[in-house]
Short mmCIF file of C-alpha atoms in Angstrom, two decimals:
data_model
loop_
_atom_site.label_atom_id
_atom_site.label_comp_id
_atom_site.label_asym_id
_atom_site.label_seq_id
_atom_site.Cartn_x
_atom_site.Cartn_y
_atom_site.Cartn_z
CA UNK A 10 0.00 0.00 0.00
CA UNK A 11 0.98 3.29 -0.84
CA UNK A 12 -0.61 6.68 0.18
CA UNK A 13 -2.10 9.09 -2.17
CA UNK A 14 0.67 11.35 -3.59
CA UNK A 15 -2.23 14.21 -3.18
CA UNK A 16 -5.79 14.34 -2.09
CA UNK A 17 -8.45 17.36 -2.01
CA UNK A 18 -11.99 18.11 -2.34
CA UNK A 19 -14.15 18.79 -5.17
CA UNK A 20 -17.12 20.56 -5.74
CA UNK A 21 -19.48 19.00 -8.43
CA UNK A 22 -23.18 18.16 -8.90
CA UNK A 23 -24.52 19.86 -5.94
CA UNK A 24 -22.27 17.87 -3.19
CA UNK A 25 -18.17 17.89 -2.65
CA UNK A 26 -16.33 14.71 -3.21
CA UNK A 27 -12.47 13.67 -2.00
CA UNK A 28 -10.51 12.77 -4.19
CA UNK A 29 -7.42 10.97 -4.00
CA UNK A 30 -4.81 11.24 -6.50
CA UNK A 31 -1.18 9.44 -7.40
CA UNK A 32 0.95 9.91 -10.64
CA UNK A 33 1.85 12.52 -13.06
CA UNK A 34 -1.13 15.04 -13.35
CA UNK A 35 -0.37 15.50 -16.75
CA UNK A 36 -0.66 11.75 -17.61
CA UNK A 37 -3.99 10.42 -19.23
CA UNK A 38 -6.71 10.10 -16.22
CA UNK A 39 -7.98 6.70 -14.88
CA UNK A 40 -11.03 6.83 -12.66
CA UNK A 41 -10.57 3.99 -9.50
CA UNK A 42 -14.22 3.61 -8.38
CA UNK A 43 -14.72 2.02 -5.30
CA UNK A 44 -18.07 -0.39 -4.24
CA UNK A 45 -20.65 0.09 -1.58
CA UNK A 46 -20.16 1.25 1.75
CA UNK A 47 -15.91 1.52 0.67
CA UNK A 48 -14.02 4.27 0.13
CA UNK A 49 -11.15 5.34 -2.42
CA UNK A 50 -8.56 4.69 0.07
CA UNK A 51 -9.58 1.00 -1.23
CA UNK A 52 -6.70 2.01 -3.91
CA UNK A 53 -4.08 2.05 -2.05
CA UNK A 54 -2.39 -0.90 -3.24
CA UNK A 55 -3.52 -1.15 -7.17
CA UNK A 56 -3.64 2.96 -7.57
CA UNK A 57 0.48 3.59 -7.47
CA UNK A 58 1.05 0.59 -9.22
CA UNK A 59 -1.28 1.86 -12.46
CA UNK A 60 0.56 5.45 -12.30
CA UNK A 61 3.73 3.65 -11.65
CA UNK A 62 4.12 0.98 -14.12
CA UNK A 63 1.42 1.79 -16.81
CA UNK A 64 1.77 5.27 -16.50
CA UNK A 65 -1.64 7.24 -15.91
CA UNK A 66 -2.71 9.71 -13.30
CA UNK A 67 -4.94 7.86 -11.19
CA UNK A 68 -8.38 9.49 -9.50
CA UNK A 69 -10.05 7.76 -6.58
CA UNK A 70 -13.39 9.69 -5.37
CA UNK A 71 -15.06 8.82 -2.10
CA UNK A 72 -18.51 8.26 -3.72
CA UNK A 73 -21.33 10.37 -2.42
CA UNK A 74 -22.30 9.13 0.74
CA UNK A 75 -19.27 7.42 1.55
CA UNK A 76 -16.14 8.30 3.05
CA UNK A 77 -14.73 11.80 3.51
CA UNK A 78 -17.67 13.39 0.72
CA UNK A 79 -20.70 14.80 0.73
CA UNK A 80 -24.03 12.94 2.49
CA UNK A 81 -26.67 11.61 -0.03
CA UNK A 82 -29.00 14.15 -1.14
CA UNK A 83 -32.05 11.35 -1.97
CA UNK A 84 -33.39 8.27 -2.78
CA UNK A 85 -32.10 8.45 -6.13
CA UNK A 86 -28.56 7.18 -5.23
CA UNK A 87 -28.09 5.19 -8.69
CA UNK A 88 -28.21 8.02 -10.88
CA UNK A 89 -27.13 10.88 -8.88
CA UNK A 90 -23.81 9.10 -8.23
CA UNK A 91 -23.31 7.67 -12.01
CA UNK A 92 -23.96 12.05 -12.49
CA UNK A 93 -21.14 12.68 -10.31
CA UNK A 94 -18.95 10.41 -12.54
CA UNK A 95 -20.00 11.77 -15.57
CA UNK A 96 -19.06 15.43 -14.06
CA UNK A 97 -15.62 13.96 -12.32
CA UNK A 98 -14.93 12.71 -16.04
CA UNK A 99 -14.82 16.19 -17.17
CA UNK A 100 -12.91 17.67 -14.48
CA UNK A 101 -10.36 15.12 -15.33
CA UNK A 102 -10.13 15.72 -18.81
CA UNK A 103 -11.71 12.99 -20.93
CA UNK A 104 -11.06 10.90 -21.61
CA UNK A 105 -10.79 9.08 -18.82
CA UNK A 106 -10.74 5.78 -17.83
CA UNK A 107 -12.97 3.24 -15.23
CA UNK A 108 -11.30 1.02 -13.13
CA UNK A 109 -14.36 -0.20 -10.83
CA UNK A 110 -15.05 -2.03 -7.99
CA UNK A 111 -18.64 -4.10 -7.68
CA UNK A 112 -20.99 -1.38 -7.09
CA UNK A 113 -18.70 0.90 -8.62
CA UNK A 114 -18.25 -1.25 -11.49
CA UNK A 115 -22.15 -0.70 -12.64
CA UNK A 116 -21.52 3.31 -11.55
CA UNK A 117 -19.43 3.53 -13.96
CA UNK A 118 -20.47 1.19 -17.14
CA UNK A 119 -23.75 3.91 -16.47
CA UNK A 120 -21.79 6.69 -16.73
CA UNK A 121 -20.28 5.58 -19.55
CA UNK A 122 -23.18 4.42 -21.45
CA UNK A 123 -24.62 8.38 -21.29
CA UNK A 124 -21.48 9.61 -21.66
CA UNK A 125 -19.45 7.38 -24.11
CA UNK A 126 -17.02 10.29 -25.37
CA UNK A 127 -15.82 10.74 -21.87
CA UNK A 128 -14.79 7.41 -21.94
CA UNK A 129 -11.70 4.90 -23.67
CA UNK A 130 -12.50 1.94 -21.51
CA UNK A 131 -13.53 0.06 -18.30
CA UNK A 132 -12.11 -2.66 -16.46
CA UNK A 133 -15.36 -4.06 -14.12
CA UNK A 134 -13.91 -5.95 -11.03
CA UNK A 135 -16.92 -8.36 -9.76
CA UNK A 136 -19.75 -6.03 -10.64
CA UNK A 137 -21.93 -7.94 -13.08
CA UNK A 138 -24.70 -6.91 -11.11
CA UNK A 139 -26.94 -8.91 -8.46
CA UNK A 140 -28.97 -11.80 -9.99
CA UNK A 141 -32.32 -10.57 -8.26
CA UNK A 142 -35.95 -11.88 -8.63
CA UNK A 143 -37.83 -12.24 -11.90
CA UNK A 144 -40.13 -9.26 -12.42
CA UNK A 145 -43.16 -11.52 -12.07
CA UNK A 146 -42.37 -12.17 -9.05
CA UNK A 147 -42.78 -8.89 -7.42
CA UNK A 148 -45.31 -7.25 -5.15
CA UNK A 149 -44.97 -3.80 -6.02
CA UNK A 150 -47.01 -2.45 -3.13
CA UNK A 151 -44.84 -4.54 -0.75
CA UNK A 152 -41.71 -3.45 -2.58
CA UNK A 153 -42.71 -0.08 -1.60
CA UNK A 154 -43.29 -0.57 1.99
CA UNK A 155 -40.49 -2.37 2.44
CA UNK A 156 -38.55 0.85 0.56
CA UNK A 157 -40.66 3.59 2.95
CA UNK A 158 -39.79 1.51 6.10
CA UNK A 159 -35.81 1.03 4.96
CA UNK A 160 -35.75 4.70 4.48
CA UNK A 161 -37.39 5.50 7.71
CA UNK A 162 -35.30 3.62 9.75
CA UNK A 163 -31.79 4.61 8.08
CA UNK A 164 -33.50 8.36 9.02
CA UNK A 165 -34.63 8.33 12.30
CA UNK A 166 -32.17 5.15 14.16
CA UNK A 167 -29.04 6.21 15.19
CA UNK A 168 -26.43 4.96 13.63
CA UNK A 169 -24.36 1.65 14.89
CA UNK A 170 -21.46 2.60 16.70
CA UNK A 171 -19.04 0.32 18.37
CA UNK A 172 -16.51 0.73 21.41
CA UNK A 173 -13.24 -0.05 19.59
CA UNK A 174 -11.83 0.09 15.32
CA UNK A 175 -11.05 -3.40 16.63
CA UNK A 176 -14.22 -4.32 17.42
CA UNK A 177 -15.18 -2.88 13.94
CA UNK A 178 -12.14 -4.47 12.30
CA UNK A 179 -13.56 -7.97 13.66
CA UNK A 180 -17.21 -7.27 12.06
CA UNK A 181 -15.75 -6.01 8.69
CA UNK A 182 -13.64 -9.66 9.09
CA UNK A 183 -16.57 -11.63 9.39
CA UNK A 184 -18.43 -10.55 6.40
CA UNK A 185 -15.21 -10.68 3.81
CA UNK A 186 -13.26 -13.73 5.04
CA UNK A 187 -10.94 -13.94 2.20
CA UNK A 188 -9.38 -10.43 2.81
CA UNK A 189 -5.94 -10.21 4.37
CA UNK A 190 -5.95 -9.09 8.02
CA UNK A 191 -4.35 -5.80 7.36
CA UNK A 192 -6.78 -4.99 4.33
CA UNK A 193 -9.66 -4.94 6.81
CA UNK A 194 -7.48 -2.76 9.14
CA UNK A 195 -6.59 -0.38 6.63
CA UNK A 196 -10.69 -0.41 5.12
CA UNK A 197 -11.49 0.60 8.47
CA UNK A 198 -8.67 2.71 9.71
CA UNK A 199 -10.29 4.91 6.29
CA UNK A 200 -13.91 4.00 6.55
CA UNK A 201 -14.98 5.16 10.52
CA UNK A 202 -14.76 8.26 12.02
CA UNK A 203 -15.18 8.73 15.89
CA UNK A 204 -18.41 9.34 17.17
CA UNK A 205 -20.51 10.33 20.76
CA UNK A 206 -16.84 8.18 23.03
CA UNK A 207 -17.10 5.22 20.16
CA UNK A 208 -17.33 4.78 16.34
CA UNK A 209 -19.26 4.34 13.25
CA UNK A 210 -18.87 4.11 9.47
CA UNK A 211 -18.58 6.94 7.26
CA UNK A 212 -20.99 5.44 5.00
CA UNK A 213 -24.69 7.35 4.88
CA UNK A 214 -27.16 5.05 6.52
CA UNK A 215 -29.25 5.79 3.68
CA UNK A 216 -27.20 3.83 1.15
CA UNK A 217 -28.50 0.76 2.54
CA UNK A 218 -32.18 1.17 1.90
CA UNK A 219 -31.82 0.11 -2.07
CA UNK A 220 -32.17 0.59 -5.66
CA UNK A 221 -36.08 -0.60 -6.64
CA UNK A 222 -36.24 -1.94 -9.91
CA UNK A 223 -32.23 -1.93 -9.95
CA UNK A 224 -32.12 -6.23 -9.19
CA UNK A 225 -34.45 -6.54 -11.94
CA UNK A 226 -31.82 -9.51 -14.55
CA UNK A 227 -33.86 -7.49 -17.98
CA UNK A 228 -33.26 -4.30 -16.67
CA UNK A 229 -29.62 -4.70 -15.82
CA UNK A 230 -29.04 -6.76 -19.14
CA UNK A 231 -30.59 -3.63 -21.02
CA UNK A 232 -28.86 -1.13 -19.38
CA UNK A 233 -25.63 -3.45 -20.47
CA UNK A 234 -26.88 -3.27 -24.15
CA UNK A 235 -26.37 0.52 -24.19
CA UNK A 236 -22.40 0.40 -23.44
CA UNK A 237 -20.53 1.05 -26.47
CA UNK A 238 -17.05 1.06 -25.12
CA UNK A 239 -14.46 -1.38 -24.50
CA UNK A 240 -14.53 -3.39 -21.26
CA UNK A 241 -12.88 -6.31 -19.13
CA UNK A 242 -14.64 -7.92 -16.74
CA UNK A 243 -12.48 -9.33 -14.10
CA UNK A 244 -14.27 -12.09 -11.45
CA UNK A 245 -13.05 -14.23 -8.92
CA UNK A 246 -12.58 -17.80 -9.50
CA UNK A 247 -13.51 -18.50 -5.42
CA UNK A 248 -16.97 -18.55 -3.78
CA UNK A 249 -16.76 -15.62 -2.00
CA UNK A 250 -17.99 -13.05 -4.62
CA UNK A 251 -20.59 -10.30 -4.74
CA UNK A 252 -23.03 -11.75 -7.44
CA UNK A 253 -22.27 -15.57 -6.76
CA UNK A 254 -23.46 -16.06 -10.66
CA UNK A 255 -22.77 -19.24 -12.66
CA UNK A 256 -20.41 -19.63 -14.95
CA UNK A 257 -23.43 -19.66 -17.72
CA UNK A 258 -25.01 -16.41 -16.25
CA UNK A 259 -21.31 -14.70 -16.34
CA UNK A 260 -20.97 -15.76 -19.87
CA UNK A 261 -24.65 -14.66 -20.74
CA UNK A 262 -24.03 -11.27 -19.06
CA UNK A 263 -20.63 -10.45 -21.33
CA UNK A 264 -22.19 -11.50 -24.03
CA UNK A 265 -24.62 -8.84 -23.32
CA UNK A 266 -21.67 -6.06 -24.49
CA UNK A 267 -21.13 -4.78 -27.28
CA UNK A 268 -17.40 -5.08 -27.24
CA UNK A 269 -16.43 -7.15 -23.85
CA UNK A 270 -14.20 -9.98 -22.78
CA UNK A 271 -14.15 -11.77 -19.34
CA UNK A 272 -11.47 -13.41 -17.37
CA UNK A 273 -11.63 -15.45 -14.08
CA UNK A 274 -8.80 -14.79 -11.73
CA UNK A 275 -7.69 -18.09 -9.54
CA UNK A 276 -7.55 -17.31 -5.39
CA UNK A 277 -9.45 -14.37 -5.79
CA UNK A 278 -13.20 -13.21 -4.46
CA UNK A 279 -14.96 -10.47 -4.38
CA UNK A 280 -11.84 -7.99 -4.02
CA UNK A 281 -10.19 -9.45 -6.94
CA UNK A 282 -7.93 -6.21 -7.05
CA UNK A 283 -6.87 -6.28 -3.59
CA UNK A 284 -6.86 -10.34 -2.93
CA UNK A 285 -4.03 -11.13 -6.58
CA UNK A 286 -2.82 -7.73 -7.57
CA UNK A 287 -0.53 -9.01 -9.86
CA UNK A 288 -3.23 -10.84 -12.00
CA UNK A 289 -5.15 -7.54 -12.26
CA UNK A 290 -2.49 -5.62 -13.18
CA UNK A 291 -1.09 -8.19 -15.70
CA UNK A 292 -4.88 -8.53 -17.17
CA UNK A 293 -5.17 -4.67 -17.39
CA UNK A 294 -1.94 -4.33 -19.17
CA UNK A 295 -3.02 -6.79 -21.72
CA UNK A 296 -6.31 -5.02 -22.07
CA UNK A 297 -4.39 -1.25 -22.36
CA UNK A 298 -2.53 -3.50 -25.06
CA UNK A 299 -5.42 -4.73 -27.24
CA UNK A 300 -7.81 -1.51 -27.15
CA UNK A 301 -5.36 1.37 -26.55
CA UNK A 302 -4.21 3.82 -23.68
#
């Protein structure tokens, strides 16, 4: 892990995001976007290493909501935050490049399927999207109250705070086995704050009420349709991944692209970038290869 050679805030879109930056600023812009309830400081290790050795100036926002930045400003977290790329994009100087995490991953392949001339390419780490229920199966009325009472509890409940970062180092541990013990200091070290003698996350409560409509398989495989620029997809070959799709349904969502290609990265999960570096850096060099810096 490396620090950020400079950090700062920016003002975009109605809310102020930190930004974390290593390289030469006058090197072509990549994007690092982290997933849900993260933080950009999730860069640390794969960040220098893309300004180092393939040369780019590397961004990594705290997304709205998360980290250091500005609180959500409504429900409509998908495309206010898929905005805020779009406007990053041109602060950096498009073109710029995605390299995403989960979440992130679909922030970004929706930025860049308004946007496409602010964007050469993506690399999507685990973020195929959640496999969800078949439209026919919902109850749209219960959908809805389920929303309303989400929302009203991430409002009114205080938030979760806990005695010790250990204590919050051992819950983080729990729910992502397969990262190294010092990744899940270092996420957390970045990702609380002190709060009231204890502390909680920097993530808005809010982000965890949902997307409706966002889990829907057609929606997310039209939304895919739309993205005209080149992209890897990068998954884990272990269990522990954010989608836990087959092998078919992988294949079935790349095909989706118009211009994709997919690779499965042995002892890796869900934090494919952070779990075998080297493999993500040696696919992403190969990819900067085929389609161009």
């Amino acid at each position: 892990m490396r620090p950020p050679d400079r950090s700062d805030f920016v003002d975009l879109n109605r809310t102020r995001l930190r930004v974390w930056e290593w390289g030469d600023q006058s090197a072509p812009p990549v994007i690092c976007v982290h997933g849900a309830h993260d933080h950009g400081r999730m860069w640390d290790g794969l960040a220098p290493r893309l300004a180092d050795e393939l040369g780019y100036r590397v961004i990594a926002p705290d997304l709205r909501g998360h980290g250091d930045s500005g609180a959500l400003s409504s429900g409509h977290v998908w495309v206010a935050i898929a905005l805020d790329l779009g406007v990053l994009a041109k602060w950096a100087g498009p073109p710029v490049r995605f390299v995403s995490h989960s979440f992130g991953a679909g922030m970004s392949m929706y930025a860049a399927s308004v946007w496409p001339e602010l964007v050469s390419w993506i690399v999507n780490l685990d973020g195929l999207g959640h496999g969800g229920d078949s439209p026919e199966d919902w109850d749209i009325a219960e959908d809805a109250a389920r929303s309303f009472a989400s929302v009203e509890r991430a409002l009114t409940r205080p938030p979760r705070r806990y005695a010790s970062l250990e204590d919050m180092v051992h819950r983080r541990a729990e729910v992502n086995v397969r990262l190294p013990r010092h990744w899940v200091e270092h996420l957390v070290e970045h990702g609380a704050v002190e709060d009231e003698g204890g502390f909680r996350w920097k993530a808005d409560p809010l982000f965890r009420t949902g997307f409706p409509g966002d889990w829907d398989p057609s929606y997310i495989d039209a939304e895919h349709e739309l993205l005209e620029r080149p992209l890897l997809v990068l998954t884990g070959a272990e269990d522990d991944t954010w989608s836990d799709h087959a092998p078919e349904e992988v294949a079935k969502r790349v095909a989706a692209f118009r211009d994709a290609r997919h690779e499965a990265v042995a002892g890796a999960g869900h934090y494919v970038h952070i779990e075998q570096p080297d493999a993500v850096l040696d696919a992403i060099r190969r990819f900067v290869a085929e389609v161009g810096r």
